[in-house]
PDB file of C-alpha atoms and ligand atoms in Angstrom:
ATOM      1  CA  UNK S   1      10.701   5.114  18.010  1.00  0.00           C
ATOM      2  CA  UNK S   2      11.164   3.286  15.073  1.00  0.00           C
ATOM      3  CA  UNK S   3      11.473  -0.217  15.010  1.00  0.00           C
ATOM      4  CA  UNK S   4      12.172  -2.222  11.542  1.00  0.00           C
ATOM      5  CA  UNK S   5      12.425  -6.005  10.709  1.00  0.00           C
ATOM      6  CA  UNK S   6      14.707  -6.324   7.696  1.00  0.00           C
ATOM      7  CA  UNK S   7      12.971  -9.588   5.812  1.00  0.00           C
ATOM      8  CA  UNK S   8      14.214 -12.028   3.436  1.00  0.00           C
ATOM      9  CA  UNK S   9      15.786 -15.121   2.305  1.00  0.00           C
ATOM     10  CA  UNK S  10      19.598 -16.006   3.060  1.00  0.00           C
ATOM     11  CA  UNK S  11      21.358 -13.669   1.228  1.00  0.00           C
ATOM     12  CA  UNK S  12      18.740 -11.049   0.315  1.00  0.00           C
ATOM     13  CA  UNK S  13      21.063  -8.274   1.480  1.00  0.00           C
ATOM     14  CA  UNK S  14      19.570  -7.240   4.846  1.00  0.00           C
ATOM     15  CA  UNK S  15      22.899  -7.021   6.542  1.00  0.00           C
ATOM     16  CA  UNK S  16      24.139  -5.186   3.549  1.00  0.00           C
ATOM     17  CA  UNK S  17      21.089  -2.523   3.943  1.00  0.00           C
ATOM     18  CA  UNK S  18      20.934  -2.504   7.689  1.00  0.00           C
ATOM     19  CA  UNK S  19      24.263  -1.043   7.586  1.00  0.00           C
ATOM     20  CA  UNK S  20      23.241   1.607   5.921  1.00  0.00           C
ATOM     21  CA  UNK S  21      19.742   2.656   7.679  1.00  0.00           C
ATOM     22  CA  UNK S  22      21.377   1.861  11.306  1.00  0.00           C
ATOM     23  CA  UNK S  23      23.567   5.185  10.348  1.00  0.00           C
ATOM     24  CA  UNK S  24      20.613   7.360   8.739  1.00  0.00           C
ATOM     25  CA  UNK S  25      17.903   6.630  10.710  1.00  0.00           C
ATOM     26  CA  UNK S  26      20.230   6.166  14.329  1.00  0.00           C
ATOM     27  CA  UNK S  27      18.938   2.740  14.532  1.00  0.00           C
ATOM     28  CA  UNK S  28      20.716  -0.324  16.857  1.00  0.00           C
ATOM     29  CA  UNK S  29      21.401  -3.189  14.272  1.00  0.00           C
ATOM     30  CA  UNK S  30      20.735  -6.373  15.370  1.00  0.00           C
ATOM     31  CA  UNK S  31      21.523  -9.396  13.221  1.00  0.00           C
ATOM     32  CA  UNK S  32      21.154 -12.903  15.321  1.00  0.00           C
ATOM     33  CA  UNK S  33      23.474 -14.686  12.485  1.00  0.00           C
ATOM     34  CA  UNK S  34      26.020 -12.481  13.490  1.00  0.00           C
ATOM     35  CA  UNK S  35      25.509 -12.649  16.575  1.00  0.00           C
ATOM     36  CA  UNK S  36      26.092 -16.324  16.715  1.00  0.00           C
ATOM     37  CA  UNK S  37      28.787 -15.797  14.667  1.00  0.00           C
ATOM     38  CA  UNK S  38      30.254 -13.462  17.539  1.00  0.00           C
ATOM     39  CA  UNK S  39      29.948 -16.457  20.110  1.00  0.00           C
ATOM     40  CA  UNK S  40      31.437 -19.348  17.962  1.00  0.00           C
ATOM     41  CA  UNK S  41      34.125 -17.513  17.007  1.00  0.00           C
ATOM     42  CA  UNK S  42      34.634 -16.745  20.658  1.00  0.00           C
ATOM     43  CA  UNK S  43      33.671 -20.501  21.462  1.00  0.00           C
ATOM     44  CA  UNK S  44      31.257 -19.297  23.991  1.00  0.00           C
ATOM     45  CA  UNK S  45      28.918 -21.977  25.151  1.00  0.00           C
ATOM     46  CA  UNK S  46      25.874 -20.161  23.407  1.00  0.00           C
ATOM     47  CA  UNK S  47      28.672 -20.215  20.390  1.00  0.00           C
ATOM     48  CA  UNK S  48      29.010 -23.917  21.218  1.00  0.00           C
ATOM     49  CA  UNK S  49      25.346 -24.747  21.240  1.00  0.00           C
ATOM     50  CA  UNK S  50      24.443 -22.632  17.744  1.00  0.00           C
ATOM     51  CA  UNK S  51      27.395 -24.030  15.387  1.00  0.00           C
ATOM     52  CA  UNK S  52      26.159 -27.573  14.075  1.00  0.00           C
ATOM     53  CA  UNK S  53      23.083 -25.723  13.224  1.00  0.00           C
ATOM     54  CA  UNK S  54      24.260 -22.828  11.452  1.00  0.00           C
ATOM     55  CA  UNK S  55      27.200 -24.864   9.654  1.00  0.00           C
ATOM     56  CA  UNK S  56      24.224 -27.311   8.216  1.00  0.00           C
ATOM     57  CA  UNK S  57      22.078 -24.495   7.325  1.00  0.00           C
ATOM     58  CA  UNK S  58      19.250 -24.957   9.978  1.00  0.00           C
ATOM     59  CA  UNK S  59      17.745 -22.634  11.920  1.00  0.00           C
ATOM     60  CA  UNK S  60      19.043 -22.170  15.817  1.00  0.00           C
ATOM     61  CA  UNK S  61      16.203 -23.349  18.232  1.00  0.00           C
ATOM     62  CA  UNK S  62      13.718 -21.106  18.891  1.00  0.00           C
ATOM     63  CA  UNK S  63      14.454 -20.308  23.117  1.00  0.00           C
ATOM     64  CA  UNK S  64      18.336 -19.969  22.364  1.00  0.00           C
ATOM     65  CA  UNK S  65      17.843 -17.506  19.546  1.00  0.00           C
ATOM     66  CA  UNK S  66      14.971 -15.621  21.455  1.00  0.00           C
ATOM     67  CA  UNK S  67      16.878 -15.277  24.804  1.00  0.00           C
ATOM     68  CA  UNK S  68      20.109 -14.173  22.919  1.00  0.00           C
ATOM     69  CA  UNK S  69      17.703 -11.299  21.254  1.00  0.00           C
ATOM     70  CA  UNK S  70      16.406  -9.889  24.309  1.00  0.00           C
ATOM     71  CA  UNK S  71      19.481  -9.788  26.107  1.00  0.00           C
ATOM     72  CA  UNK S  72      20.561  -8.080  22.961  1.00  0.00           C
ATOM     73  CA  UNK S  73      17.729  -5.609  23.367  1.00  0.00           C
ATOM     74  CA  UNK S  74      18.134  -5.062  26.645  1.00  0.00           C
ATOM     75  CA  UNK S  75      21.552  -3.771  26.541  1.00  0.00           C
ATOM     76  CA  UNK S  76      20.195  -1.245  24.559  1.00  0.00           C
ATOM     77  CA  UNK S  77      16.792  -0.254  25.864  1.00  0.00           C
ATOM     78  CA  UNK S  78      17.737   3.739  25.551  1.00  0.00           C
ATOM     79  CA  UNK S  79      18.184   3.103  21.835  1.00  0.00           C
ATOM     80  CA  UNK S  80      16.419   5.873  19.171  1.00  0.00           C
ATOM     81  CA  UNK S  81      15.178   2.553  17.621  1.00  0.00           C
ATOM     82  CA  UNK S  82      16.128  -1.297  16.149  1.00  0.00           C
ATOM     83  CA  UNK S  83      16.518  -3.087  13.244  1.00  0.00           C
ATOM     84  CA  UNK S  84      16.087  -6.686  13.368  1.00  0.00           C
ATOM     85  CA  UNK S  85      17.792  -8.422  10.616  1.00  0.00           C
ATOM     86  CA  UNK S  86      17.075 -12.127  10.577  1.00  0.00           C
ATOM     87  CA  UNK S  87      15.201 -12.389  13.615  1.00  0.00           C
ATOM     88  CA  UNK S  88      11.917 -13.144  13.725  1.00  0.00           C
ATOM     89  CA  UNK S  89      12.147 -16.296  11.716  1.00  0.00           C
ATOM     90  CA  UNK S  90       9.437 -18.408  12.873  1.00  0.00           C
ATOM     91  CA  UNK S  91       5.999 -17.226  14.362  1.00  0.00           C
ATOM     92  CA  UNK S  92       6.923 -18.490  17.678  1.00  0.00           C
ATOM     93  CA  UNK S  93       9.670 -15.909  17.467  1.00  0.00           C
ATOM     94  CA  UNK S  94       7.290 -13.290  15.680  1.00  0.00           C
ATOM     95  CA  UNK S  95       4.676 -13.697  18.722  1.00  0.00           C
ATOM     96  CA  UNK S  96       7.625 -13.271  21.973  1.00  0.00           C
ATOM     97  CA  UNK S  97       8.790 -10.327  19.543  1.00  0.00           C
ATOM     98  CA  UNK S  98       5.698  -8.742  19.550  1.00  0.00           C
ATOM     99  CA  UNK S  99       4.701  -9.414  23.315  1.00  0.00           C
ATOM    100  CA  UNK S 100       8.713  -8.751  24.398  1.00  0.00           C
ATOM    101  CA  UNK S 101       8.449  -5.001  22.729  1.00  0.00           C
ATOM    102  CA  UNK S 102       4.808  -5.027  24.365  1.00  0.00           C
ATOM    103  CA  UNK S 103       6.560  -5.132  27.905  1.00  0.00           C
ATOM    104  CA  UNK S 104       9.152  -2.675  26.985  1.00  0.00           C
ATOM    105  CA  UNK S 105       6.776   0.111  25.950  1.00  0.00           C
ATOM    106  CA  UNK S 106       7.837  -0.655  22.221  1.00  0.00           C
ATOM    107  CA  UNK S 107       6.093  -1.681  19.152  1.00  0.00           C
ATOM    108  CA  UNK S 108       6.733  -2.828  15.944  1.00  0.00           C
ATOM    109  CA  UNK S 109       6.789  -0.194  13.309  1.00  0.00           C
ATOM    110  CA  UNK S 110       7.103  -2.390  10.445  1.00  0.00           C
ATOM    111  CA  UNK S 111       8.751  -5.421   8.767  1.00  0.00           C
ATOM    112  CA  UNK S 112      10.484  -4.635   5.226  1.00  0.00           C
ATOM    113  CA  UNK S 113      10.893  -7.474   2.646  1.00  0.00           C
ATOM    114  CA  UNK S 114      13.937  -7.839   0.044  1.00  0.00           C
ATOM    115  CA  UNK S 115      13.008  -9.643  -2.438  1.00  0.00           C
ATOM    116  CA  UNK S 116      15.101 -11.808  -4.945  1.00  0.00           C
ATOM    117  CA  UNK S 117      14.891 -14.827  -6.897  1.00  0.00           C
ATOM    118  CA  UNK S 118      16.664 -18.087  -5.688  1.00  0.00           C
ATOM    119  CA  UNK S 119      19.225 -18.295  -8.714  1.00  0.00           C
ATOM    120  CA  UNK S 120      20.210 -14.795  -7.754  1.00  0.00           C
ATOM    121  CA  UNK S 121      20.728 -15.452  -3.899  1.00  0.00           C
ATOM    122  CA  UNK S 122      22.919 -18.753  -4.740  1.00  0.00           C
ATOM    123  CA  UNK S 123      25.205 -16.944  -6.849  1.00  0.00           C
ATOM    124  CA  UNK S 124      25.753 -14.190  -4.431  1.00  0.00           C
ATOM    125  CA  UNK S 125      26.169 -17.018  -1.310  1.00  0.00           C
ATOM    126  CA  UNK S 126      28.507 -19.457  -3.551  1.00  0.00           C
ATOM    127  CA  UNK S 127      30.308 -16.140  -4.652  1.00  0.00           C
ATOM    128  CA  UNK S 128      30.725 -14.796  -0.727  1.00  0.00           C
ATOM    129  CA  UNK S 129      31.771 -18.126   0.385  1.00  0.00           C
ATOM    130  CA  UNK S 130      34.943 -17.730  -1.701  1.00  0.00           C
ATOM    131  CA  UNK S 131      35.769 -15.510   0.919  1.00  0.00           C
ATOM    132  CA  UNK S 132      33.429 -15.197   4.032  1.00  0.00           C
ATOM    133  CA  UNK S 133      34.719 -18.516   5.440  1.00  0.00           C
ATOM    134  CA  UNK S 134      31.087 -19.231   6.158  1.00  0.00           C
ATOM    135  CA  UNK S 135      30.355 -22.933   6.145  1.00  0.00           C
ATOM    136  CA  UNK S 136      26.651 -22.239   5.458  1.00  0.00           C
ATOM    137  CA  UNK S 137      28.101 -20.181   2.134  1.00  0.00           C
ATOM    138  CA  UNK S 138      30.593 -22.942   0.870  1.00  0.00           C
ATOM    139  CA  UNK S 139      28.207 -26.205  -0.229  1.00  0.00           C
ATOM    140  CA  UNK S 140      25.419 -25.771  -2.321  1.00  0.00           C
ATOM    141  CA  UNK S 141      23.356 -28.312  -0.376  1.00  0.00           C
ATOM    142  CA  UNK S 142      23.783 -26.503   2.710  1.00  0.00           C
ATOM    143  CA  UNK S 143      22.441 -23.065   0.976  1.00  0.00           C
ATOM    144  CA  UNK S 144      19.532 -24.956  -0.220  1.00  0.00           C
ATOM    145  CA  UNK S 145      18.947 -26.757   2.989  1.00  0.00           C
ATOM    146  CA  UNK S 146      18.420 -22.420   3.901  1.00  0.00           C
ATOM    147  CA  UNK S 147      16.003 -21.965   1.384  1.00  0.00           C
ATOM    148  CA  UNK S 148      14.321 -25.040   2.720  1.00  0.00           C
ATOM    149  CA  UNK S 149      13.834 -23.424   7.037  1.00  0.00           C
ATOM    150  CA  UNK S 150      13.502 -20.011   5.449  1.00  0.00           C
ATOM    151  CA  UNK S 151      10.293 -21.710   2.971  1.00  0.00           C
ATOM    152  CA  UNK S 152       8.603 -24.059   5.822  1.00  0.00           C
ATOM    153  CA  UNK S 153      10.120 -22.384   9.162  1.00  0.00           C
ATOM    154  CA  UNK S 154       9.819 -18.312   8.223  1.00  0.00           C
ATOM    155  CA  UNK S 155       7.395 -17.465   5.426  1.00  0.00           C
ATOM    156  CA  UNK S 156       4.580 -18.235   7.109  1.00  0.00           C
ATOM    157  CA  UNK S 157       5.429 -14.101   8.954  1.00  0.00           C
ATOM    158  CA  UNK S 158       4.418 -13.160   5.537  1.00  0.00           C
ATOM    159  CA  UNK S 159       0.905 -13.198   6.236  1.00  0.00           C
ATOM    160  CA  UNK S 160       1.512 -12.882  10.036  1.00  0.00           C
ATOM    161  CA  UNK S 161       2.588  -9.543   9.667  1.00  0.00           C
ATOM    162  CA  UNK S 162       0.399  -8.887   6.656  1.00  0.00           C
ATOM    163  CA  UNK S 163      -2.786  -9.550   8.897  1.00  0.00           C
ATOM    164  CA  UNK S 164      -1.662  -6.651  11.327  1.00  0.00           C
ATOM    165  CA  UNK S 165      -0.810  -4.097   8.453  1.00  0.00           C
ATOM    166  CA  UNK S 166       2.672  -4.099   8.851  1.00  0.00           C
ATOM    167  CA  UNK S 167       4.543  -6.199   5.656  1.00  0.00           C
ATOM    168  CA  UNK S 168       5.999  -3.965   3.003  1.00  0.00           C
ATOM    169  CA  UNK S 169       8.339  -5.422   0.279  1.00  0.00           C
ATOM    170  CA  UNK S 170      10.820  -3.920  -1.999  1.00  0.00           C
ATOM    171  CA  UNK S 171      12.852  -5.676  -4.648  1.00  0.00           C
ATOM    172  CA  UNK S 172      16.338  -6.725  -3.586  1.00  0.00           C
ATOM    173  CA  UNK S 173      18.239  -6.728  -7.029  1.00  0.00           C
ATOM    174  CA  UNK S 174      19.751  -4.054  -8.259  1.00  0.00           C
ATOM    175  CA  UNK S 175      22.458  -1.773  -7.693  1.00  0.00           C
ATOM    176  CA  UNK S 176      23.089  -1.771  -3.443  1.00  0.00           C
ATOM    177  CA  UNK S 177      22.798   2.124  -3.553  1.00  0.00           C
ATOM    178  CA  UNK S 178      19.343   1.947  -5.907  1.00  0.00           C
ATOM    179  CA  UNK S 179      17.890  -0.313  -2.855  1.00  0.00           C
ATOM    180  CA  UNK S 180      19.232   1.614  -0.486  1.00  0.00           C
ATOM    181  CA  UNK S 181      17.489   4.402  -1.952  1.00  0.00           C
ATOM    182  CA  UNK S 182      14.200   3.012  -2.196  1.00  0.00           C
ATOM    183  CA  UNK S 183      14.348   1.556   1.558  1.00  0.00           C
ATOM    184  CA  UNK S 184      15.430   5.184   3.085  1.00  0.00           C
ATOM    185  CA  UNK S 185      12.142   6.655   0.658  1.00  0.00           C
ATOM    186  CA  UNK S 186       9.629   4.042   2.319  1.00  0.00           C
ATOM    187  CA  UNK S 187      11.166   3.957   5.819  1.00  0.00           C
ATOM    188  CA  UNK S 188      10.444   7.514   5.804  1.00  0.00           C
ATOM    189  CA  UNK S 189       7.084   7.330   4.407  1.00  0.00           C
ATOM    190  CA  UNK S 190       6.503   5.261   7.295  1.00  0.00           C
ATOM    191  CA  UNK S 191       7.425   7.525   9.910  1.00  0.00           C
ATOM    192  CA  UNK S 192       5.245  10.183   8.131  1.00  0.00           C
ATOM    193  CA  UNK S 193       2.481   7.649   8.734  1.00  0.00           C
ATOM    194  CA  UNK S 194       3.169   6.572  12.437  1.00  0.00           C
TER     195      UNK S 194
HETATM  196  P1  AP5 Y   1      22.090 -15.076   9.012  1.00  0.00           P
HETATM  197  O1  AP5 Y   1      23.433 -14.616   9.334  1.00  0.00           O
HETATM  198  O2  AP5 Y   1      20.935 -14.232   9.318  1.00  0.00           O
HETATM  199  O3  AP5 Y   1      22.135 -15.498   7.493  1.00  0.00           O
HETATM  200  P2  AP5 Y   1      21.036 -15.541   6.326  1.00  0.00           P
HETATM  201  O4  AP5 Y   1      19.787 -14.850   6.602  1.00  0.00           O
HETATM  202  O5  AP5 Y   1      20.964 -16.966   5.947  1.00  0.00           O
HETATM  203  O6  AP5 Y   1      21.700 -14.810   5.179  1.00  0.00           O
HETATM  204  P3  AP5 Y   1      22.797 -13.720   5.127  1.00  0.00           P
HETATM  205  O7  AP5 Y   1      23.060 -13.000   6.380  1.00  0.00           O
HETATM  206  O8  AP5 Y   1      23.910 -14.485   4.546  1.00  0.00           O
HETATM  207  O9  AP5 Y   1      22.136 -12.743   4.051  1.00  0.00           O
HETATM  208  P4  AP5 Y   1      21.661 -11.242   4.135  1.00  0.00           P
HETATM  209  O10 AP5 Y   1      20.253 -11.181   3.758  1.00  0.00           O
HETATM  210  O11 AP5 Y   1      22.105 -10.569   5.380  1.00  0.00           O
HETATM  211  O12 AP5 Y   1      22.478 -10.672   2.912  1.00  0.00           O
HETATM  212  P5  AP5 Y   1      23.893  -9.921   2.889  1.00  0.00           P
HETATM  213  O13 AP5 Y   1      23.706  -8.470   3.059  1.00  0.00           O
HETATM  214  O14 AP5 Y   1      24.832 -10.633   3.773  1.00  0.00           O
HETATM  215  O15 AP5 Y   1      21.819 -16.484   9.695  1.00  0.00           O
HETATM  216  C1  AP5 Y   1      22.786 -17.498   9.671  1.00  0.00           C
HETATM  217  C2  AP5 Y   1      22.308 -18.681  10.484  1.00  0.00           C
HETATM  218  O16 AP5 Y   1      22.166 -18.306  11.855  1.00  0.00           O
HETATM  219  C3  AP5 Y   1      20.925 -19.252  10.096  1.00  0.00           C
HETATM  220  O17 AP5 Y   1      21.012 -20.171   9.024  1.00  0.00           O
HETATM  221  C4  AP5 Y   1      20.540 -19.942  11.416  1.00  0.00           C
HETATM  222  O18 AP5 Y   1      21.254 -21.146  11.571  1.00  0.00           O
HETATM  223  C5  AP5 Y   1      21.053 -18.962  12.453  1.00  0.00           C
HETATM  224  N1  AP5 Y   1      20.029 -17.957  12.796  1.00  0.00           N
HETATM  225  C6  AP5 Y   1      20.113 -16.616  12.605  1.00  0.00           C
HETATM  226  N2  AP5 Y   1      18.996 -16.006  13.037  1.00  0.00           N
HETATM  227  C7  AP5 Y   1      18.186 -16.997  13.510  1.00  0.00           C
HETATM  228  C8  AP5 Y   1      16.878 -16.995  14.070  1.00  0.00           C
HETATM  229  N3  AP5 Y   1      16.167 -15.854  14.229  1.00  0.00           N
HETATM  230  N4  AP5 Y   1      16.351 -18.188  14.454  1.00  0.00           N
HETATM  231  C9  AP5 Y   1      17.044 -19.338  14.326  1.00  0.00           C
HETATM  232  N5  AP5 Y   1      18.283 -19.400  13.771  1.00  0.00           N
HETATM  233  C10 AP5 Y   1      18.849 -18.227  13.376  1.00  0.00           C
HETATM  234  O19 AP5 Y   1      24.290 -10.159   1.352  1.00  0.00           O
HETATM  235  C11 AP5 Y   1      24.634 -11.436   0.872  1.00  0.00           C
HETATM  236  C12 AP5 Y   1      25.732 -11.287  -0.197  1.00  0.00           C
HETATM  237  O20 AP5 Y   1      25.171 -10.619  -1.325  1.00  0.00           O
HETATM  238  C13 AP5 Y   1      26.924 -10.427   0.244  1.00  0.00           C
HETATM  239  O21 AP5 Y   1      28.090 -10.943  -0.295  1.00  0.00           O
HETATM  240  C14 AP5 Y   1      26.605  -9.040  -0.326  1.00  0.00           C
HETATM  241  O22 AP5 Y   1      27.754  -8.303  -0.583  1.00  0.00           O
HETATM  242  C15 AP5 Y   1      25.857  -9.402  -1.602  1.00  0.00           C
HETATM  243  N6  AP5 Y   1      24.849  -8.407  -1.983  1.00  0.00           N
HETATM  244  C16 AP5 Y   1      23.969  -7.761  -1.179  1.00  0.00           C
HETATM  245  N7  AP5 Y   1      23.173  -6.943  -1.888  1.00  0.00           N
HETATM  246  C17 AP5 Y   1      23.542  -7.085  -3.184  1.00  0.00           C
HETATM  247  C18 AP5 Y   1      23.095  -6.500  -4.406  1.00  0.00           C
HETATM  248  N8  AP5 Y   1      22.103  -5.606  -4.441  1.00  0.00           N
HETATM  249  N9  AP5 Y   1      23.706  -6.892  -5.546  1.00  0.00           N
HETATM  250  C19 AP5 Y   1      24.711  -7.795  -5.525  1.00  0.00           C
HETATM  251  N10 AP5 Y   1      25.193  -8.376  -4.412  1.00  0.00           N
HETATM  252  C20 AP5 Y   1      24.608  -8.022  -3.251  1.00  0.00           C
HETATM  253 MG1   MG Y   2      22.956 -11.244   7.198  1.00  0.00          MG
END
């Protein structure tokens, strides 16, 4: 089984890349922004409980978002594999992640950084909130204010997941296709090692 944590700062491009490696390596995606997305859009009551949060750029509390990811798993337990894209983002998350997978008879296989440079990743938000009709996209504050949760709240997994052997990082600029290339080259190097 493969299981892969897509990493990286608001914008990084892990939705963009999941979409790709869910079809090559027969992965279920899971993305907990979109997710949320799905409920407010729906006005669900978990939609109703997530939006101030995400519309001011803060993080979701931790037992909404981590209930919402196992159901999520769950539902599809006879999967070949996952990729988690934006979940863990704190190490309360990080530790019911690794203690939920645990329980299933899963386990972690890695966690995969993109990285790029702040001036990069506000360009590409401002430039996406043209369109997206993401609030979180639209106000420069509010983009920041993600920077902010993603420096106190979620790079702390950085040397969580460095201390058990399982951070790798790529660079996230570039052409899409270039890091799509390098991500298929060390996602398979990983299941070489496994
Ligand atoms: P979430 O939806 O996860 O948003 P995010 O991580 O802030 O950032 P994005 O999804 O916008 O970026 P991405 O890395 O997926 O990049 P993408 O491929 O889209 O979370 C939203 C909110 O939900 C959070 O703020 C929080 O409130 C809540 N939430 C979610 N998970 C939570 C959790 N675990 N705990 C608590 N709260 C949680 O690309 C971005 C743009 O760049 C696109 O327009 C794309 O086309 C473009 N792009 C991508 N790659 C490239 C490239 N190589 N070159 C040029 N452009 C590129
Ligand atoms: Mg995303």
């Amino acid at each position: 089984m493969l299981n892969i944590i897509l990493f990286g700062k608001p914008g990084a491009g892990k939705g963009t890349q999941a979409e790709y490696i869910k079809n090559t390596f027969n992965l279920i995606h899971i993305s907990t922004g979109d997710l949320f997305r799905k409920n407010i859009e729906k006005k669900t009551s978990l939609g109703l409980m997530a939006k101030s949060f995400i519309d001011n750029g803060e993080l979701v509390p931790d037992q909404i978002t981590i209930d919402m990811l196992k159901n999520e798993v769950i539902k599809n337990k006879k999967a070949n594999g996952f990729i988690f894209d934006g979940f863990p983002r704190t190490l309360s998350q990080a530790e019911v992640l690794d203690l939920f997978l645990k329980s299933l008879k899963m386990n972690l296989t890695a966690t995969i950084s993109l990285d790029v440079e702040d001036s990069v990743l506000e360009d590409r938000l401002i430039k996406r909130g043209k369109t997206s009709g993401r609030l979180d996209d639209q106000n420069i504050e509010k983009i920041r204010n993600r920077f902010e949760e993603y420096n106190k709240k979620t790079s702390p997994l950085i040397s969580y997941y460095k201390s058990l052997n399982k951070f790798h990082s790529i660079r996230g600029t570039g052409t899409i296709e270039d890091i799509r290339n390098e991500l298929n080259n060390l996602i398979n190097q990983l299941k070489l090692d496994d």
